[in-house]
Coordinates of C-alpha atoms in Angstrom, one line a residue:
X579 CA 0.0 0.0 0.0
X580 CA 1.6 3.4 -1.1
X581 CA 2.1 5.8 1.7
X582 CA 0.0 9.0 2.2
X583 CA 2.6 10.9 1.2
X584 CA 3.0 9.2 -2.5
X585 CA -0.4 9.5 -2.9
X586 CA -0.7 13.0 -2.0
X587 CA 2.3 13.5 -4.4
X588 CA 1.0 11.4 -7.3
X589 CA -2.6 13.0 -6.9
X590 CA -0.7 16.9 -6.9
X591 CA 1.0 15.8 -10.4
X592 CA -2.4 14.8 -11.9
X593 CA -3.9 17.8 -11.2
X594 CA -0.3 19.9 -12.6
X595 CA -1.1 18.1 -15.9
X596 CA -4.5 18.6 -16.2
X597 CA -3.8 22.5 -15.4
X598 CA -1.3 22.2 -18.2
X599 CA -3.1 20.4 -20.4
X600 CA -6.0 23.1 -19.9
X601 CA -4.2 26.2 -20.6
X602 CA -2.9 24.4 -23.9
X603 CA -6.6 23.8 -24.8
X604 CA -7.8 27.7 -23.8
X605 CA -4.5 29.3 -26.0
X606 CA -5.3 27.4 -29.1
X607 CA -7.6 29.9 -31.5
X608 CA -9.9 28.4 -33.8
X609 CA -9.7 30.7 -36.1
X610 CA -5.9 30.2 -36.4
X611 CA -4.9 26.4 -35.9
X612 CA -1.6 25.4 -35.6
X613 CA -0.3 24.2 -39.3
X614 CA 3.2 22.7 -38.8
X615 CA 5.3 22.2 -41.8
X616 CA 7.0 19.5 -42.8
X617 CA 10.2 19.9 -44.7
X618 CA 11.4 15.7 -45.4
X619 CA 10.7 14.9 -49.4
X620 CA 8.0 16.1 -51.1
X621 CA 6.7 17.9 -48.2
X622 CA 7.1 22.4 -47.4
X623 CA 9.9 24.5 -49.8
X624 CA 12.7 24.8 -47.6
X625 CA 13.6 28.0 -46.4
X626 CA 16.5 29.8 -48.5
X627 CA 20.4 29.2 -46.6
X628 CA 23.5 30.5 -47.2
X629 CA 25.2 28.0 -49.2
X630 CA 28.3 29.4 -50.3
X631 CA 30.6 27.6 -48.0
X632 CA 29.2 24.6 -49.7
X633 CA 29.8 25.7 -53.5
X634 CA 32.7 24.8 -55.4
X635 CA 33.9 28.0 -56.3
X636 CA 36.1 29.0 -60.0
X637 CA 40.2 28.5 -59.4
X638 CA 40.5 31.8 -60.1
X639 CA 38.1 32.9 -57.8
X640 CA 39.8 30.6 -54.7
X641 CA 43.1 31.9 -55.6
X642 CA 42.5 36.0 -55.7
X643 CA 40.7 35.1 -52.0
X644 CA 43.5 32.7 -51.0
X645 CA 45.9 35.8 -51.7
X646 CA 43.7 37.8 -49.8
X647 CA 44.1 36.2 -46.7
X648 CA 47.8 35.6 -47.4
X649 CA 48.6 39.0 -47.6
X650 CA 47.1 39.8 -44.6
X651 CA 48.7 37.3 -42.8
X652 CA 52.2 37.1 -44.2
X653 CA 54.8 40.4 -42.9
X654 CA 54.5 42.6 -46.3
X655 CA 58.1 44.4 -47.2
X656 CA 57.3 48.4 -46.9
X657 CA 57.8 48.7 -51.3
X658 CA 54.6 46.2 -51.9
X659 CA 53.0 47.5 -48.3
X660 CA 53.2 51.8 -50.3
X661 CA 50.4 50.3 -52.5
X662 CA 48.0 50.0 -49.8
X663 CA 48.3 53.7 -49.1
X664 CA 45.8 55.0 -51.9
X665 CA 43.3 58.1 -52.3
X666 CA 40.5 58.5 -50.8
X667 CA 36.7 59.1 -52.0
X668 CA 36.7 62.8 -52.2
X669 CA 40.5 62.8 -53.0
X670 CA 39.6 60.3 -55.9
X671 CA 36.8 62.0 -57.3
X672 CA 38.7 65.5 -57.6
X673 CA 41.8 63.8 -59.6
X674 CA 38.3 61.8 -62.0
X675 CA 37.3 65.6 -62.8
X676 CA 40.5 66.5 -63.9
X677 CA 41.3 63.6 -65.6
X678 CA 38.3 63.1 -67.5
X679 CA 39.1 66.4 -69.4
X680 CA 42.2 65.0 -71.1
X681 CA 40.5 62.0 -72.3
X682 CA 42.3 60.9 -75.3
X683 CA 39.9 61.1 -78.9
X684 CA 38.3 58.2 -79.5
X685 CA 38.4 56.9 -82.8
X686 CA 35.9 59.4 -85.2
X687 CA 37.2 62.5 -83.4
X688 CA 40.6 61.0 -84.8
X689 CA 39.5 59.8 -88.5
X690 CA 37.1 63.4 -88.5
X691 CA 40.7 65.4 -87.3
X692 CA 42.6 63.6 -90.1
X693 CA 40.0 64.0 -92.6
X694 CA 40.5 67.9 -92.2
X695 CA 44.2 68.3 -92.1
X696 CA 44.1 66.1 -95.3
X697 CA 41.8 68.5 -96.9
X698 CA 43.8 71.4 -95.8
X699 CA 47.1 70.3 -97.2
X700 CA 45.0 68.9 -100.4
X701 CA 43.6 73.0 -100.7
X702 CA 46.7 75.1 -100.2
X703 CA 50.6 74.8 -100.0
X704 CA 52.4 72.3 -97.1
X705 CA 54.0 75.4 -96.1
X706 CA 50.5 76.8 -95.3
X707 CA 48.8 74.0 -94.2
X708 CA 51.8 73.1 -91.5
X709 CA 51.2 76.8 -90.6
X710 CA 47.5 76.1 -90.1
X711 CA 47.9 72.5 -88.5
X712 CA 46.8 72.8 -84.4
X713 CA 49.6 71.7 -81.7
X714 CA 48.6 68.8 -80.2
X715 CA 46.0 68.5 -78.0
X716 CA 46.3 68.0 -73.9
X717 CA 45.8 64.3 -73.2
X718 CA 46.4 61.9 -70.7
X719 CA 49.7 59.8 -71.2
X720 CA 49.4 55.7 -70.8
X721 CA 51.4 52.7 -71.3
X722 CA 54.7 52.0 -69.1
X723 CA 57.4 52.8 -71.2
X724 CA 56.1 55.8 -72.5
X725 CA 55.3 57.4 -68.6
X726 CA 59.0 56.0 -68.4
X727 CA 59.9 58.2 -70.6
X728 CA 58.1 61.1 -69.5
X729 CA 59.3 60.9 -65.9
X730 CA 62.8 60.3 -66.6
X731 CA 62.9 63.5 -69.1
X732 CA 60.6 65.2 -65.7
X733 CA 57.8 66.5 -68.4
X734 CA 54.9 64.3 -66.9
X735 CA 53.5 66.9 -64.4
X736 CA 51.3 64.2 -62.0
X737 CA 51.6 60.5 -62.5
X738 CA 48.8 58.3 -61.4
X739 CA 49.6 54.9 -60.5
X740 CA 47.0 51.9 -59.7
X741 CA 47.2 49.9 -57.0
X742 CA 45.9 46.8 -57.8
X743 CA 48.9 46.1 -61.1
X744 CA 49.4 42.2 -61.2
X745 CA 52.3 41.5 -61.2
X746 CA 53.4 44.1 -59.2
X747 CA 56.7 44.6 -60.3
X748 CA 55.6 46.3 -62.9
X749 CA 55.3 49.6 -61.3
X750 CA 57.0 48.3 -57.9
X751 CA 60.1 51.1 -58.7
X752 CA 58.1 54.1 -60.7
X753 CA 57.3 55.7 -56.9
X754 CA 60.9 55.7 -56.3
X755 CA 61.7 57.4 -59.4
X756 CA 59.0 59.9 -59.2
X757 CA 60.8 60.9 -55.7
X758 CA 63.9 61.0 -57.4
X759 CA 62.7 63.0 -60.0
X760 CA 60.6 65.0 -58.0
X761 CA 57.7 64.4 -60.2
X762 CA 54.4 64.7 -57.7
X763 CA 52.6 61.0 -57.7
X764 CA 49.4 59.2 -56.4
X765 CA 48.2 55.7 -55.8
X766 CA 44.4 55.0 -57.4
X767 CA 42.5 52.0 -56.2
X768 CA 41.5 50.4 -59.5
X769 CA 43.4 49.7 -62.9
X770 CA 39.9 49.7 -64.6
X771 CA 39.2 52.7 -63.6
X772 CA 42.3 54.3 -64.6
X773 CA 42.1 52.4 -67.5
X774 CA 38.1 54.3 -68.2
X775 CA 40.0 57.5 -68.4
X776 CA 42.1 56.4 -71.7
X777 CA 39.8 54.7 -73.2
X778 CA 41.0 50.9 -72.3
X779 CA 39.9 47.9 -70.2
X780 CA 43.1 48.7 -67.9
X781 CA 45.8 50.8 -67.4
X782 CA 48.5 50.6 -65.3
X783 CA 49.8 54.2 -65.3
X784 CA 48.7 57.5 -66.5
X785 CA 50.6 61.1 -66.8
X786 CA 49.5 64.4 -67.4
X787 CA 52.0 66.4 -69.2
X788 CA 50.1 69.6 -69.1
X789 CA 46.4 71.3 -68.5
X790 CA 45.0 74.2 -70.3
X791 CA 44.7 77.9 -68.5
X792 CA 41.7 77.3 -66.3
X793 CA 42.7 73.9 -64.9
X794 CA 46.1 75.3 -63.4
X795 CA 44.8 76.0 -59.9
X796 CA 43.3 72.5 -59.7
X797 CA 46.4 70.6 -61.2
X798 CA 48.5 72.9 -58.6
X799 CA 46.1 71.7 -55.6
X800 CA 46.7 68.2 -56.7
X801 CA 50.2 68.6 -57.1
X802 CA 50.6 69.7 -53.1
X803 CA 48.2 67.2 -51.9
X804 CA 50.1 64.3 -53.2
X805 CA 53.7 65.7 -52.8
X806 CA 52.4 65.9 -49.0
X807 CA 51.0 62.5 -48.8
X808 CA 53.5 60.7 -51.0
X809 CA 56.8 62.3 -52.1
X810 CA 57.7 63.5 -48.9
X811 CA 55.8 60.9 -46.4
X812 CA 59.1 58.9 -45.5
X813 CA 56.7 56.9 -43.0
X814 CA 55.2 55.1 -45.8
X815 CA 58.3 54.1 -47.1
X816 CA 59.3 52.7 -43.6
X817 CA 56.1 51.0 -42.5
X818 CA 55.7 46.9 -43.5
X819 CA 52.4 45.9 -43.5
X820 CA 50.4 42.4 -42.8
X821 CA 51.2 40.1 -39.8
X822 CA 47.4 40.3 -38.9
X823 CA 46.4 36.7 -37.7
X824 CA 42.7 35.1 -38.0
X825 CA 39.8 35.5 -35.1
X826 CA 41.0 32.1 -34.1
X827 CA 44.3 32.5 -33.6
X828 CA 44.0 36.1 -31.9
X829 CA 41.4 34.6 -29.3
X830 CA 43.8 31.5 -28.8
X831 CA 46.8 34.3 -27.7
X832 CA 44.7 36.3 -25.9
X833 CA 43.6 33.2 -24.1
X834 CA 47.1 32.2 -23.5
X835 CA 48.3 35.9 -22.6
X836 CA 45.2 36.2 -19.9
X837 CA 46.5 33.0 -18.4
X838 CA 49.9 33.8 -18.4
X839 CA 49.3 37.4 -16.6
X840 CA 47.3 35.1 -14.0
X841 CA 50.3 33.0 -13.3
X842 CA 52.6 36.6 -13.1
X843 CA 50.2 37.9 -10.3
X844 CA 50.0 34.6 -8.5
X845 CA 54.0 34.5 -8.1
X846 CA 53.8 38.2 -7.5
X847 CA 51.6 37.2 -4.1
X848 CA 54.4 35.3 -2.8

């Protein structure tokens, strides 16, 4: 025979579960009943997830990521690391304006130009029509032997340079010449967008040689900006760059550096 107590006990659970089961009864609405899905075959579209740790991405696409991360986590010598010092928005967007007003012709502004000295030379003398021929327009300089040039003979006025060239030694030294030259330089983010301003897919380098009359204050403002932030900023030349580690591996020393500090006080007691 059970005890008073059991009983008592027993009989207080019943009536917990019938209180339970009662106040599940009251909360169900009957104008909203519960409609559980079932996501196994053929049953509710699952919802949408995040697969792209799953997907078997392009080489291409692994190795630009896997560089990424290397070059984050590798020690960067300060001559690659000067490529991560680049413009800014509003610095970028004033050295566009200027630059877009040099664009070189495209091609019927060049067939339409030759078509006309042609005709001139066709309608008078060549002594006349070399007379009458325009100088040759403004334009924005490209191609790396050509800025070369310009720099060594100091007749590019601003160079831009993008930061993003692969492989990099191919502009690795022109900083180092511009300073030696003294010929006022920039780093631009994007190759393509460099490359927008001449008329190509890419370009590695650009040079302005010279601007018209009412572009000479801007070109001058440029020309002090960049001298400040790269010509003369010996810190960037100095400073190497990466040695940042993942999440993991900074919680996992600051784990061991917490415990370590813990063991320094504790001997410190004694």
């Amino acid at each position: 025979m059970p005890s008073k107590k059991a009983a008592a006990a027993q009989q207080a659970q019943k009536e917990k579960e019938a209180a339970k089961k009662a106040q599940k009864e009251k909360k169900s609405d009957p104008l909203f009943q519960p409609a559980p899905k079932n996501f196994r075959v053929g049953g509710d579209i699952r919802p949408t997830r995040d697969l792209s740790r799953f997907v078997k991405w392009p080489r291409y696409v692994r190795l630009q990521r896997q560089k990424k991360i290397l070059q984050q986590r590798l020690k960067v010598p300060p001559s690659l690391n000067q490529f991560a010092n680049t413009l800014d928005k509003n610095q970028a967007a004033e050295l566009f304006k200027l630059l877009m007003k040099y664009q070189p012709e495209d091609k019927g502004d060049k067939a339409e130009r030759i078509k006309a000295a042609a005709e001139a030379k066709a309608e008078g003398s060549s002594a006349e029509a070399a007379a009458d021929t325009p100088p040759p327009p403004l334009v924005c300089k490209f191609g790396l032997k050509h800025v070369t040039y310009l720099i060594e003979s100091k007749k590019a006025k601003l160079v831009c340079v993008a930061s993003d060239v692969e492989p990099v030694e191919l502009v690795v030294w022109i900083p180092a010449l511009c300073k030696k030259m003294d010929v006022p330089y920039c780093i631009v983010k994007n190759k393509a967008r460099l490359g927008w301003v001449v008329r190509q897919k890419k370009a590695a380098v650009l040079a302005l040689t010279g601007v018209k009359k009412e572009d000479q204050h801007s070109l001058a403002t440029l020309q002090n900006n960049f001298k400040t932030q790269f010509n003369d900023n010996v810190a960037v030349g100095r400073k190497w760059g990466g040695g940042i580690m993942g999440l993991k591996t900074q919680a996992k020393l600051e784990k061991r550096e917490k415990a370590l500090q813990a063991e320094l006080a504790k001997k410190a007691q004694y």
